[in-house]
mmCIF file of C-alpha atoms and ligand atoms in Angstrom:
data_model
loop_
_atom_site.group_PDB
_atom_site.id
_atom_site.type_symbol
_atom_site.label_atom_id
_atom_site.label_comp_id
_atom_site.label_asym_id
_atom_site.label_seq_id
_atom_site.Cartn_x
_atom_site.Cartn_y
_atom_site.Cartn_z
ATOM 1 C CA MET A 19 56.054 -56.255 -58.757
ATOM 2 C CA ILE A 20 52.268 -56.252 -58.251
ATOM 3 C CA LYS A 21 50.494 -56.494 -61.582
ATOM 4 C CA LYS A 22 47.793 -53.920 -62.356
ATOM 5 C CA ARG A 23 44.334 -55.451 -62.283
ATOM 6 C CA ILE A 24 42.184 -55.413 -65.397
ATOM 7 C CA TYR A 25 38.573 -54.377 -64.905
ATOM 8 C CA PHE A 26 36.208 -55.704 -67.577
ATOM 9 C CA ASP A 27 32.998 -55.409 -65.581
ATOM 10 C CA HIS A 28 31.698 -52.010 -66.624
ATOM 11 C CA ALA A 29 28.149 -53.273 -67.126
ATOM 12 C CA ALA A 30 28.079 -53.945 -63.368
ATOM 13 C CA THR A 31 29.353 -50.501 -62.524
ATOM 14 C CA THR A 32 31.845 -47.922 -63.728
ATOM 15 C CA PRO A 33 34.507 -45.903 -61.915
ATOM 16 C CA LEU A 34 34.170 -42.113 -61.829
ATOM 17 C CA LEU A 35 35.765 -40.259 -64.716
ATOM 18 C CA PRO A 36 38.480 -37.840 -63.493
ATOM 19 C CA GLU A 37 36.376 -34.902 -64.723
ATOM 20 C CA VAL A 38 33.436 -36.131 -62.643
ATOM 21 C CA ARG A 39 35.665 -36.403 -59.560
ATOM 22 C CA GLN A 40 36.844 -32.843 -60.136
ATOM 23 C CA PHE A 41 33.269 -31.595 -60.594
ATOM 24 C CA LEU A 42 32.215 -33.331 -57.373
ATOM 25 C CA SER A 43 35.006 -31.952 -55.263
ATOM 26 C CA GLU A 44 34.255 -28.398 -56.435
ATOM 27 C CA THR A 45 30.503 -28.762 -55.942
ATOM 28 C CA MET A 46 30.882 -30.415 -52.539
ATOM 29 C CA GLU A 47 32.399 -27.261 -51.116
ATOM 30 C CA SER A 48 29.940 -24.757 -52.471
ATOM 31 C CA MET A 49 26.601 -26.520 -52.618
ATOM 32 C CA TYR A 50 25.195 -27.521 -49.253
ATOM 33 C CA GLY A 51 21.830 -25.748 -48.863
ATOM 34 C CA ASN A 52 18.673 -27.814 -48.618
ATOM 35 C CA PRO A 53 16.942 -27.309 -51.990
ATOM 36 C CA SER A 54 13.620 -26.899 -50.154
ATOM 37 C CA SER A 55 14.906 -23.996 -48.007
ATOM 38 C CA THR A 56 13.885 -20.525 -49.102
ATOM 39 C CA HIS A 57 17.116 -18.751 -48.115
ATOM 40 C CA ALA A 58 19.996 -18.027 -50.476
ATOM 41 C CA GLU A 59 21.811 -21.344 -49.909
ATOM 42 C CA GLY A 60 18.583 -23.254 -50.457
ATOM 43 C CA ARG A 61 17.738 -21.305 -53.604
ATOM 44 C CA ALA A 62 21.225 -21.967 -54.981
ATOM 45 C CA SER A 63 20.734 -25.707 -54.451
ATOM 46 C CA ARG A 64 17.277 -25.600 -56.028
ATOM 47 C CA SER A 65 18.558 -23.843 -59.142
ATOM 48 C CA PHE A 66 21.524 -26.264 -59.295
ATOM 49 C CA ILE A 67 19.103 -29.213 -59.426
ATOM 50 C CA GLU A 68 16.838 -27.581 -61.990
ATOM 51 C CA GLU A 69 19.810 -26.618 -64.155
ATOM 52 C CA HIS A 70 20.897 -30.255 -64.175
ATOM 53 C CA ARG A 71 17.382 -31.497 -64.860
ATOM 54 C CA LYS A 72 17.371 -29.149 -67.866
ATOM 55 C CA ASN A 73 20.713 -30.531 -69.024
ATOM 56 C CA ILE A 74 19.456 -34.142 -68.949
ATOM 57 C CA ALA A 75 16.167 -33.149 -70.614
ATOM 58 C CA THR A 76 18.110 -31.455 -73.431
ATOM 59 C CA ILE A 77 20.294 -34.535 -73.973
ATOM 60 C CA LEU A 78 17.284 -36.868 -74.123
ATOM 61 C CA ASN A 79 15.055 -34.356 -75.964
ATOM 62 C CA CYS A 80 12.224 -34.358 -73.473
ATOM 63 C CA SER A 81 10.711 -31.784 -71.195
ATOM 64 C CA THR A 82 12.056 -31.138 -67.676
ATOM 65 C CA SER A 83 8.605 -31.906 -66.253
ATOM 66 C CA GLU A 84 8.951 -35.446 -67.601
ATOM 67 C CA LEU A 85 12.050 -36.239 -65.521
ATOM 68 C CA TYR A 86 12.008 -37.415 -61.911
ATOM 69 C CA PHE A 87 15.173 -38.048 -59.938
ATOM 70 C CA THR A 88 15.445 -41.336 -58.050
ATOM 71 C CA SER A 89 18.149 -43.242 -56.183
ATOM 72 C CA CYS A 90 18.956 -45.881 -58.832
ATOM 73 C CA GLY A 91 17.736 -47.926 -61.793
ATOM 74 C CA THR A 92 15.974 -50.399 -59.523
ATOM 75 C CA GLU A 93 13.890 -47.644 -57.955
ATOM 76 C CA SER A 94 13.118 -46.112 -61.349
ATOM 77 C CA ASN A 95 11.809 -49.395 -62.741
ATOM 78 C CA ASN A 96 9.813 -50.186 -59.593
ATOM 79 C CA PHE A 97 8.314 -46.701 -59.748
ATOM 80 C CA VAL A 98 7.237 -47.099 -63.373
ATOM 81 C CA LEU A 99 5.801 -50.605 -63.094
ATOM 82 C CA LYS A 100 3.945 -50.035 -59.834
ATOM 83 C CA SER A 101 2.625 -46.621 -60.972
ATOM 84 C CA ALA A 102 1.433 -48.036 -64.281
ATOM 85 C CA VAL A 103 -0.712 -50.537 -62.386
ATOM 86 C CA SER A 104 -1.802 -48.374 -59.450
ATOM 87 C CA SER A 105 -2.480 -45.086 -61.209
ATOM 88 C CA MET A 106 -2.656 -45.681 -64.969
ATOM 89 C CA GLY A 107 -5.097 -48.559 -65.115
ATOM 90 C CA ILE A 108 -2.676 -51.202 -66.435
ATOM 91 C CA LYS A 109 -3.971 -54.754 -65.953
ATOM 92 C CA ARG A 110 -1.609 -56.706 -68.175
ATOM 93 C CA ILE A 111 2.151 -56.571 -68.812
ATOM 94 C CA ILE A 112 3.917 -58.091 -71.813
ATOM 95 C CA SER A 113 7.607 -58.716 -71.252
ATOM 96 C CA THR A 114 10.298 -61.418 -71.468
ATOM 97 C CA ARG A 115 12.013 -63.678 -68.957
ATOM 98 C CA ILE A 116 15.382 -62.031 -69.590
ATOM 99 C CA GLU A 117 14.625 -58.636 -68.011
ATOM 100 C CA HIS A 118 16.697 -57.364 -65.091
ATOM 101 C CA SER A 119 15.663 -58.874 -61.752
ATOM 102 C CA CYS A 120 14.301 -55.515 -60.541
ATOM 103 C CA ASN A 121 11.638 -55.807 -63.265
ATOM 104 C CA MET A 122 11.126 -59.584 -62.978
ATOM 105 C CA GLN A 123 10.598 -59.412 -59.224
ATOM 106 C CA THR A 124 8.217 -56.492 -59.611
ATOM 107 C CA PHE A 125 6.192 -58.415 -62.220
ATOM 108 C CA ASP A 126 5.886 -61.290 -59.727
ATOM 109 C CA TRP A 127 4.818 -58.905 -56.973
ATOM 110 C CA LEU A 128 2.256 -57.187 -59.210
ATOM 111 C CA HIS A 129 0.881 -60.538 -60.278
ATOM 112 C CA LYS A 130 0.585 -61.762 -56.706
ATOM 113 C CA HIS A 131 -0.672 -58.621 -54.999
ATOM 114 C CA LYS A 132 -2.408 -56.645 -57.747
ATOM 115 C CA GLN A 133 -3.689 -59.466 -59.944
ATOM 116 C CA THR A 134 -1.754 -58.097 -62.925
ATOM 117 C CA ASN A 135 -1.624 -60.543 -65.799
ATOM 118 C CA ILE A 136 1.978 -61.074 -66.964
ATOM 119 C CA GLU A 137 2.640 -62.541 -70.418
ATOM 120 C CA TYR A 138 6.124 -63.445 -71.608
ATOM 121 C CA LEU A 139 7.407 -63.296 -75.173
ATOM 122 C CA LYS A 140 9.726 -66.029 -76.395
ATOM 123 C CA VAL A 141 13.346 -65.070 -76.953
ATOM 124 C CA ASP A 142 15.809 -66.861 -79.207
ATOM 125 C CA ASP A 143 19.289 -68.128 -78.291
ATOM 126 C CA LYS A 144 20.665 -64.585 -78.544
ATOM 127 C CA GLY A 145 17.890 -62.964 -76.506
ATOM 128 C CA ARG A 146 16.015 -61.548 -79.501
ATOM 129 C CA ILE A 147 12.232 -61.147 -79.472
ATOM 130 C CA ASP A 148 9.860 -61.782 -82.347
ATOM 131 C CA LEU A 149 7.901 -58.622 -83.163
ATOM 132 C CA ASN A 150 5.174 -60.719 -84.815
ATOM 133 C CA GLN A 151 4.559 -62.487 -81.535
ATOM 134 C CA LEU A 152 4.384 -59.117 -79.773
ATOM 135 C CA GLU A 153 1.881 -57.889 -82.353
ATOM 136 C CA THR A 154 -0.248 -61.031 -81.968
ATOM 137 C CA LEU A 155 -0.397 -60.553 -78.204
ATOM 138 C CA LEU A 156 -1.154 -56.845 -78.521
ATOM 139 C CA LYS A 157 -3.982 -57.606 -80.951
ATOM 140 C CA SER A 158 -5.395 -60.435 -78.900
ATOM 141 C CA ASN A 159 -7.320 -58.583 -76.211
ATOM 142 C CA GLY A 160 -8.407 -55.117 -75.199
ATOM 143 C CA THR A 161 -7.088 -55.209 -71.615
ATOM 144 C CA PRO A 162 -5.074 -52.052 -70.737
ATOM 145 C CA THR A 163 -1.544 -53.235 -71.450
ATOM 146 C CA LEU A 164 2.005 -52.169 -70.677
ATOM 147 C CA VAL A 165 4.825 -53.490 -72.841
ATOM 148 C CA SER A 166 7.980 -53.694 -70.710
ATOM 149 C CA LEU A 167 11.069 -54.605 -72.744
ATOM 150 C CA MET A 168 14.574 -53.571 -71.802
ATOM 151 C CA GLN A 169 16.599 -51.748 -74.439
ATOM 152 C CA VAL A 170 20.002 -53.349 -73.799
ATOM 153 C CA ASN A 171 20.215 -56.660 -72.000
ATOM 154 C CA ASN A 172 22.708 -56.286 -69.159
ATOM 155 C CA GLU A 173 23.962 -59.886 -69.368
ATOM 156 C CA ILE A 174 24.319 -60.509 -73.071
ATOM 157 C CA GLY A 175 24.085 -57.029 -74.597
ATOM 158 C CA SER A 176 21.325 -57.801 -77.108
ATOM 159 C CA CYS A 177 19.460 -54.639 -78.116
ATOM 160 C CA ILE A 178 15.866 -53.829 -78.911
ATOM 161 C CA ASP A 179 14.912 -51.015 -81.264
ATOM 162 C CA ILE A 180 12.808 -48.771 -79.034
ATOM 163 C CA GLN A 181 11.407 -46.897 -82.048
ATOM 164 C CA GLU A 182 10.033 -50.107 -83.495
ATOM 165 C CA VAL A 183 8.562 -51.500 -80.260
ATOM 166 C CA GLY A 184 7.230 -48.049 -79.365
ATOM 167 C CA SER A 185 5.368 -47.669 -82.661
ATOM 168 C CA LEU A 186 3.861 -51.132 -82.376
ATOM 169 C CA SER A 187 2.750 -50.538 -78.777
ATOM 170 C CA LYS A 188 1.215 -47.201 -79.726
ATOM 171 C CA GLN A 189 -0.590 -48.744 -82.713
ATOM 172 C CA TYR A 190 -2.455 -51.062 -80.327
ATOM 173 C CA GLY A 191 -2.960 -48.486 -77.564
ATOM 174 C CA ALA A 192 -0.462 -50.053 -75.141
ATOM 175 C CA LEU A 193 1.944 -48.094 -72.931
ATOM 176 C CA TYR A 194 5.640 -48.838 -73.348
ATOM 177 C CA HIS A 195 8.339 -49.021 -70.674
ATOM 178 C CA SER A 196 11.938 -49.561 -71.685
ATOM 179 C CA ASP A 197 14.548 -50.266 -69.011
ATOM 180 C CA THR A 198 17.318 -48.199 -70.585
ATOM 181 C CA VAL A 199 19.769 -48.487 -67.682
ATOM 182 C CA GLN A 200 22.461 -50.057 -69.914
ATOM 183 C CA GLY A 201 21.636 -47.796 -72.843
ATOM 184 C CA ILE A 202 21.865 -44.339 -71.264
ATOM 185 C CA GLY A 203 25.245 -42.860 -72.199
ATOM 186 C CA PHE A 204 25.729 -45.557 -74.868
ATOM 187 C CA ALA A 205 22.811 -44.931 -77.246
ATOM 188 C CA LYS A 206 21.175 -41.744 -78.475
ATOM 189 C CA TYR A 207 17.633 -40.746 -77.475
ATOM 190 C CA ASP A 208 15.049 -38.482 -79.029
ATOM 191 C CA LEU A 209 12.171 -38.942 -76.610
ATOM 192 C CA LYS A 210 9.861 -36.318 -78.112
ATOM 193 C CA ASN A 211 9.894 -38.335 -81.327
ATOM 194 C CA THR A 212 9.820 -41.847 -79.866
ATOM 195 C CA ASN A 213 6.667 -43.591 -78.718
ATOM 196 C CA VAL A 214 8.078 -44.602 -75.380
ATOM 197 C CA ASP A 215 6.193 -43.716 -72.199
ATOM 198 C CA PHE A 216 8.791 -44.582 -69.570
ATOM 199 C CA ILE A 217 12.557 -45.030 -69.504
ATOM 200 C CA SER A 218 15.011 -45.376 -66.622
ATOM 201 C CA GLY A 219 18.615 -44.396 -65.993
ATOM 202 C CA SER A 220 21.251 -45.105 -63.348
ATOM 203 C CA ALA A 221 24.254 -42.830 -62.836
ATOM 204 C CA HIS A 222 26.773 -45.488 -61.835
ATOM 205 C CA LYS A 223 26.526 -47.156 -65.243
ATOM 206 C CA PHE A 224 27.937 -44.058 -66.956
ATOM 207 C CA TYR A 225 30.868 -42.974 -64.794
ATOM 208 C CA ALA A 226 28.963 -41.075 -62.075
ATOM 209 C CA PRO A 227 28.516 -42.087 -58.425
ATOM 210 C CA LYS A 228 26.186 -44.789 -57.176
ATOM 211 C CA GLY A 229 22.964 -43.670 -55.496
ATOM 212 C CA SER A 230 21.445 -41.527 -58.205
ATOM 213 C CA GLY A 231 19.095 -42.293 -61.086
ATOM 214 C CA PHE A 232 16.170 -40.897 -62.997
ATOM 215 C CA VAL A 233 12.975 -41.886 -64.637
ATOM 216 C CA TYR A 234 11.313 -40.332 -67.675
ATOM 217 C CA ILE A 235 7.520 -40.368 -67.631
ATOM 218 C CA ASN A 236 5.825 -39.069 -70.740
ATOM 219 C CA HIS A 237 3.736 -35.973 -69.947
ATOM 220 C CA GLN A 238 0.528 -37.784 -70.894
ATOM 221 C CA GLN A 239 0.968 -40.140 -67.938
ATOM 222 C CA LYS A 240 0.368 -38.833 -64.437
ATOM 223 C CA PRO A 241 2.015 -40.870 -61.676
ATOM 224 C CA GLU A 242 0.667 -40.790 -58.130
ATOM 225 C CA PRO A 243 3.090 -40.202 -55.243
ATOM 226 C CA PHE A 244 5.498 -43.114 -54.962
ATOM 227 C CA ILE A 245 7.277 -42.005 -51.795
ATOM 228 C CA HIS A 246 5.158 -39.915 -49.434
ATOM 229 C CA GLY A 247 6.480 -36.933 -47.511
ATOM 230 C CA GLY A 248 7.615 -33.525 -48.736
ATOM 231 C CA ALA A 249 6.865 -31.863 -52.045
ATOM 232 C CA GLN A 250 10.135 -32.862 -53.755
ATOM 233 C CA GLU A 251 9.996 -34.112 -57.353
ATOM 234 C CA ARG A 252 6.630 -32.464 -57.888
ATOM 235 C CA ASN A 253 5.032 -34.323 -54.952
ATOM 236 C CA VAL A 254 5.750 -37.704 -56.506
ATOM 237 C CA ARG A 255 8.994 -38.812 -54.873
ATOM 238 C CA ALA A 256 9.471 -37.204 -51.472
ATOM 239 C CA GLY A 257 12.817 -36.932 -49.708
ATOM 240 C CA THR A 258 15.638 -34.392 -49.759
ATOM 241 C CA GLU A 259 17.287 -34.624 -53.141
ATOM 242 C CA ASN A 260 20.698 -36.227 -53.666
ATOM 243 C CA LEU A 261 22.103 -32.919 -54.834
ATOM 244 C CA LEU A 262 25.681 -34.009 -55.508
ATOM 245 C CA GLY A 263 24.562 -37.261 -57.087
ATOM 246 C CA ILE A 264 22.154 -35.471 -59.421
ATOM 247 C CA GLY A 265 24.769 -32.900 -60.432
ATOM 248 C CA ALA A 266 27.437 -35.526 -61.060
ATOM 249 C CA MET A 267 25.011 -37.724 -62.999
ATOM 250 C CA SER A 268 24.064 -34.835 -65.277
ATOM 251 C CA PHE A 269 27.685 -33.721 -65.662
ATOM 252 C CA ALA A 270 28.818 -37.279 -66.551
ATOM 253 C CA LEU A 271 25.983 -37.673 -69.015
ATOM 254 C CA LYS A 272 26.995 -34.512 -70.833
ATOM 255 C CA LEU A 273 30.584 -35.740 -71.006
ATOM 256 C CA CYS A 274 29.353 -39.067 -72.421
ATOM 257 C CA TYR A 275 27.400 -37.380 -75.192
ATOM 258 C CA ASP A 276 30.036 -34.723 -75.932
ATOM 259 C CA THR A 277 32.499 -37.535 -76.668
ATOM 260 C CA TYR A 278 29.935 -40.045 -77.904
ATOM 261 C CA GLU A 279 31.283 -40.927 -81.382
ATOM 262 C CA GLU A 280 34.859 -41.261 -80.193
ATOM 263 C CA ARG A 281 33.892 -43.411 -77.181
ATOM 264 C CA MET A 282 31.601 -45.688 -79.140
ATOM 265 C CA SER A 283 34.197 -46.242 -81.817
ATOM 266 C CA LYS A 284 36.802 -47.173 -79.152
ATOM 267 C CA LEU A 285 34.355 -49.632 -77.601
ATOM 268 C CA GLU A 286 33.591 -51.192 -80.964
ATOM 269 C CA THR A 287 37.294 -51.569 -81.753
ATOM 270 C CA LEU A 288 38.020 -53.160 -78.365
ATOM 271 C CA LYS A 289 35.141 -55.601 -78.617
ATOM 272 C CA ALA A 290 35.946 -56.624 -82.206
ATOM 273 C CA HIS A 291 39.642 -57.114 -81.427
ATOM 274 C CA PHE A 292 38.905 -59.135 -78.292
ATOM 275 C CA LYS A 293 36.358 -61.346 -80.044
ATOM 276 C CA GLN A 294 38.698 -61.948 -82.948
ATOM 277 C CA ARG A 295 41.545 -62.954 -80.605
ATOM 278 C CA LEU A 296 39.234 -65.205 -78.589
ATOM 279 C CA SER A 297 37.973 -66.944 -81.723
ATOM 280 C CA THR A 298 41.509 -67.548 -82.950
ATOM 281 C CA GLU A 299 42.930 -68.812 -79.655
ATOM 282 C CA PHE A 300 39.875 -70.790 -78.520
ATOM 283 C CA PRO A 301 37.925 -71.934 -81.585
ATOM 284 C CA ASN A 302 35.427 -73.936 -79.520
ATOM 285 C CA LEU A 303 33.913 -70.964 -77.672
ATOM 286 C CA GLU A 304 30.343 -69.872 -78.304
ATOM 287 C CA TYR A 305 28.977 -66.366 -78.025
ATOM 288 C CA ASN A 306 25.763 -65.507 -76.200
ATOM 289 C CA THR A 307 25.929 -61.941 -77.523
ATOM 290 C CA PRO A 308 24.475 -61.522 -81.015
ATOM 291 C CA SER A 309 26.967 -60.297 -83.649
ATOM 292 C CA GLU A 310 24.532 -57.636 -84.769
ATOM 293 C CA ASN A 311 22.370 -55.256 -82.744
ATOM 294 C CA SER A 312 24.318 -55.633 -79.555
ATOM 295 C CA SER A 313 25.882 -53.177 -77.167
ATOM 296 C CA PRO A 314 29.516 -52.333 -78.037
ATOM 297 C CA LYS A 315 30.429 -52.604 -74.365
ATOM 298 C CA ILE A 316 29.241 -56.192 -73.733
ATOM 299 C CA LEU A 317 30.571 -59.547 -74.941
ATOM 300 C CA ASN A 318 29.132 -62.648 -73.277
ATOM 301 C CA VAL A 319 31.138 -65.785 -73.975
ATOM 302 C CA GLN A 320 30.117 -69.390 -73.344
ATOM 303 C CA PHE A 321 33.093 -71.489 -72.240
ATOM 304 C CA PRO A 322 32.779 -75.280 -72.643
ATOM 305 C CA SER A 323 32.371 -77.176 -69.404
ATOM 306 C CA PHE A 324 35.404 -78.693 -67.727
ATOM 307 C CA GLU A 325 36.027 -79.881 -64.233
ATOM 308 C CA GLY A 326 35.770 -76.796 -62.038
ATOM 309 C CA SER A 327 34.417 -74.553 -64.795
ATOM 310 C CA GLU A 328 32.051 -72.966 -62.248
ATOM 311 C CA LEU A 329 35.139 -71.542 -60.590
ATOM 312 C CA LEU A 330 36.440 -69.842 -63.730
ATOM 313 C CA PRO A 331 35.407 -66.340 -62.526
ATOM 314 C CA LEU A 332 37.313 -66.941 -59.295
ATOM 315 C CA MET A 333 40.377 -68.199 -61.193
ATOM 316 C CA LEU A 334 40.296 -65.088 -63.381
ATOM 317 C CA ASP A 335 39.907 -62.870 -60.324
ATOM 318 C CA ILE A 336 42.991 -64.448 -58.764
ATOM 319 C CA GLU A 337 44.871 -63.731 -61.992
ATOM 320 C CA GLY A 338 43.874 -60.054 -61.717
ATOM 321 C CA LEU A 339 40.877 -59.905 -64.047
ATOM 322 C CA SER A 340 37.414 -58.691 -62.978
ATOM 323 C CA ILE A 341 34.500 -60.002 -65.008
ATOM 324 C CA SER A 342 31.003 -61.198 -64.246
ATOM 325 C CA GLY A 343 30.030 -64.852 -64.296
ATOM 326 C CA GLY A 344 26.472 -64.745 -62.973
ATOM 327 C CA SER A 345 25.115 -63.676 -59.628
ATOM 328 C CA ALA A 346 26.873 -64.361 -56.353
ATOM 329 C CA CYS A 347 25.652 -67.294 -54.317
ATOM 330 C CA THR A 348 26.497 -68.329 -50.788
ATOM 331 C CA SER A 349 29.323 -70.718 -51.717
ATOM 332 C CA GLY A 350 31.424 -67.831 -52.993
ATOM 333 C CA ALA A 351 31.016 -69.192 -56.531
ATOM 334 C CA GLU A 352 28.415 -67.738 -58.886
ATOM 335 C CA LYS A 353 25.204 -69.270 -60.165
ATOM 336 C CA ALA A 354 24.059 -69.062 -63.774
ATOM 337 C CA SER A 355 21.976 -66.003 -64.497
ATOM 338 C CA HIS A 356 18.291 -66.369 -65.309
ATOM 339 C CA VAL A 357 19.114 -64.811 -68.686
ATOM 340 C CA ILE A 358 21.579 -67.532 -69.691
ATOM 341 C CA SER A 359 19.233 -70.245 -68.420
ATOM 342 C CA GLU A 360 16.497 -68.780 -70.616
ATOM 343 C CA ILE A 361 18.511 -68.556 -73.841
ATOM 344 C CA ARG A 362 20.526 -71.780 -73.474
ATOM 345 C CA HIS A 363 18.731 -74.963 -72.683
ATOM 346 C CA ASP A 364 21.796 -77.228 -72.658
ATOM 347 C CA HIS A 365 22.971 -75.946 -69.215
ATOM 348 C CA LYS A 366 26.506 -76.806 -70.311
ATOM 349 C CA GLY A 367 29.580 -74.707 -69.731
ATOM 350 C CA LYS A 368 30.107 -71.350 -68.122
ATOM 351 C CA ALA A 369 28.989 -67.951 -69.390
ATOM 352 C CA ILE A 370 31.315 -65.048 -68.725
ATOM 353 C CA ARG A 371 30.386 -61.426 -69.400
ATOM 354 C CA PHE A 372 33.231 -59.134 -70.398
ATOM 355 C CA SER A 373 32.197 -55.484 -70.383
ATOM 356 C CA PHE A 374 34.372 -52.619 -71.454
ATOM 357 C CA ALA A 375 34.893 -48.892 -70.999
ATOM 358 C CA HIS A 376 36.409 -46.576 -73.612
ATOM 359 C CA PHE A 377 39.574 -46.249 -71.513
ATOM 360 C CA ASN A 378 40.298 -49.974 -71.626
ATOM 361 C CA THR A 379 43.098 -50.734 -74.086
ATOM 362 C CA LEU A 380 43.843 -53.268 -76.800
ATOM 363 C CA ASP A 381 46.850 -54.267 -74.749
ATOM 364 C CA GLU A 382 44.541 -55.149 -71.847
ATOM 365 C CA THR A 383 42.436 -57.342 -74.122
ATOM 366 C CA ASP A 384 45.651 -59.116 -75.212
ATOM 367 C CA GLN A 385 46.656 -59.607 -71.575
ATOM 368 C CA VAL A 386 43.231 -61.119 -70.893
ATOM 369 C CA ILE A 387 43.848 -63.641 -73.671
ATOM 370 C CA GLU A 388 47.087 -64.656 -71.919
ATOM 371 C CA ILE A 389 45.259 -64.965 -68.570
ATOM 372 C CA LEU A 390 42.620 -67.160 -70.222
ATOM 373 C CA LYS A 391 45.288 -69.331 -71.834
ATOM 374 C CA LYS A 392 46.851 -69.865 -68.418
ATOM 375 C CA CYS A 393 43.524 -70.655 -66.677
ATOM 376 C CA LEU A 394 42.216 -72.892 -69.451
ATOM 377 C CA SER A 395 45.426 -74.681 -70.343
ATOM 378 C CA GLY A 396 44.690 -78.371 -70.946
ATOM 379 C CA LYS A 397 41.058 -77.898 -69.933
ATOM 380 C CA ILE A 398 39.134 -76.991 -73.099
HETATM 381 N N1 PLP B 410 18.317 -52.502 -65.178
HETATM 382 C C1 PLP B 410 19.408 -52.948 -65.790
HETATM 383 C C2 PLP B 410 19.315 -53.329 -67.222
HETATM 384 C C3 PLP B 410 20.624 -53.050 -65.116
HETATM 385 O O1 PLP B 410 21.710 -53.500 -65.742
HETATM 386 C C4 PLP B 410 20.671 -52.673 -63.758
HETATM 387 C C5 PLP B 410 21.926 -52.824 -62.992
HETATM 388 O O2 PLP B 410 22.721 -53.693 -63.265
HETATM 389 C C6 PLP B 410 19.497 -52.189 -63.158
HETATM 390 C C7 PLP B 410 18.344 -52.111 -63.900
HETATM 391 C C8 PLP B 410 19.493 -51.749 -61.730
HETATM 392 O O3 PLP B 410 20.163 -50.532 -61.603
HETATM 393 P P1 PLP B 410 20.749 -50.067 -60.194
HETATM 394 O O4 PLP B 410 21.979 -50.855 -59.933
HETATM 395 O O5 PLP B 410 21.032 -48.612 -60.371
HETATM 396 O O6 PLP B 410 19.689 -50.303 -59.190
#
C-alpha cells in the first residue's frame, strides 16, 4: 500500500481549501468579462473586483483606495521599495540581513543603481532585533528613511511587533514597510490604527491560488506608476486584472479570519506537541525558532551534523515527508539559507523548517517523529 505523504511545508505554499476550489469553479463559469470593458460582462467583472477589494479592506481595516492588486509577494515588495525611493524621496533604508530575498535583492539593486544607503540592524540567534539599536539609527541622521522589517520571518518564524516598530518609525519621521507575506491570514491587522505605511500579501500563503497578491500603501503616500500601460489599479499597476485570483484571494482571506481563533489554536497545539515530542526523542536538537513571539505555523529545528546531514531533506522526502531545508542548489541538495547563516555562526548541522496548516493532525506529527527516528538512527 502506498503511504500518504505528509506535507509540512505550508510556509512555502499552501494547497487550496475545498471552499476556495468550489468558489473558483463557480466564478470561472460566470465571470469572464474584461473589467475594463464598458458592457454588462465588463461591468460585472469590475464590480466583482471592487467588491473583493472592499472585503480585503474591511478585514485589514484600511480604505479600498489604499489597496493595489499585484501578482505575488515579490512584486508587492519590489513595488513598495522601488516606489519609496523613486517617488517618495527615500534615500536610506534600515533593515536586517534576514529579510526575504525579494527585499534583500531589491536593497542591493537600489544601492547599486539609485545610490540608496542601506543599513542593517543586528539580529540575535533567534532573529530578534534590538529596538534600541533601531532608535539610535533613526536618531542619528535626518536623511529621509524607510524602515523595512518583515513581520514574520519565513525561515524561522520570529515575529516583530508592527505596532512597536511603526510607532518608533513615526516618532522619527521615517516611513515603515513590513513584509507581511507570512503574517496575512495568521495575524490580525488594524491598519487605520497602526503606523505602518506599506504591507504586502500573497494569496498562495493562505490557501488561495498562486499568481495573486496585494500591497497596502497608506493614503498619505502617492506611488508613481510601477507598470505602465492601461489605467488598471488607479494608473499605478497596468495590466488586465487577475480576476479569478483576486476573487479567490479575498474569499480565502475571509475564510481565514472567520475561523481565525479555531485555526490558530490548532496550529499552536500541533506545534507544541511536535516540539515536545522532538525534545523528548532527540534531546540534542536546537531550535532556531524563538519559544516566544513566533509564528504558530513555523518550527525551525537545527539537527546536529552527521555524515550526509546535508541530504536529510532528501531522505525525509523519500520517506514521504515534505519540509524545507534551505534553497535548492544545482546538486539537487539544498544550501543553507542566508537567514540561518546570519543567526548561527557555527555553520554546524542542518536546519529544517517544519511548517503546518490547521488541517495537519497530531497523528501526522507522531508519524514524522517515526520517520525522523528511522532517518537519524545511529547518526545523532
Ligand atoms: N516575503 C516573504 C516573507 C515570503 O515568505 C515570501 C515567499 O516565500 C515572499 C515574500 C514572496 O512571495 P511570493 O512567493 O508570492 O512572490
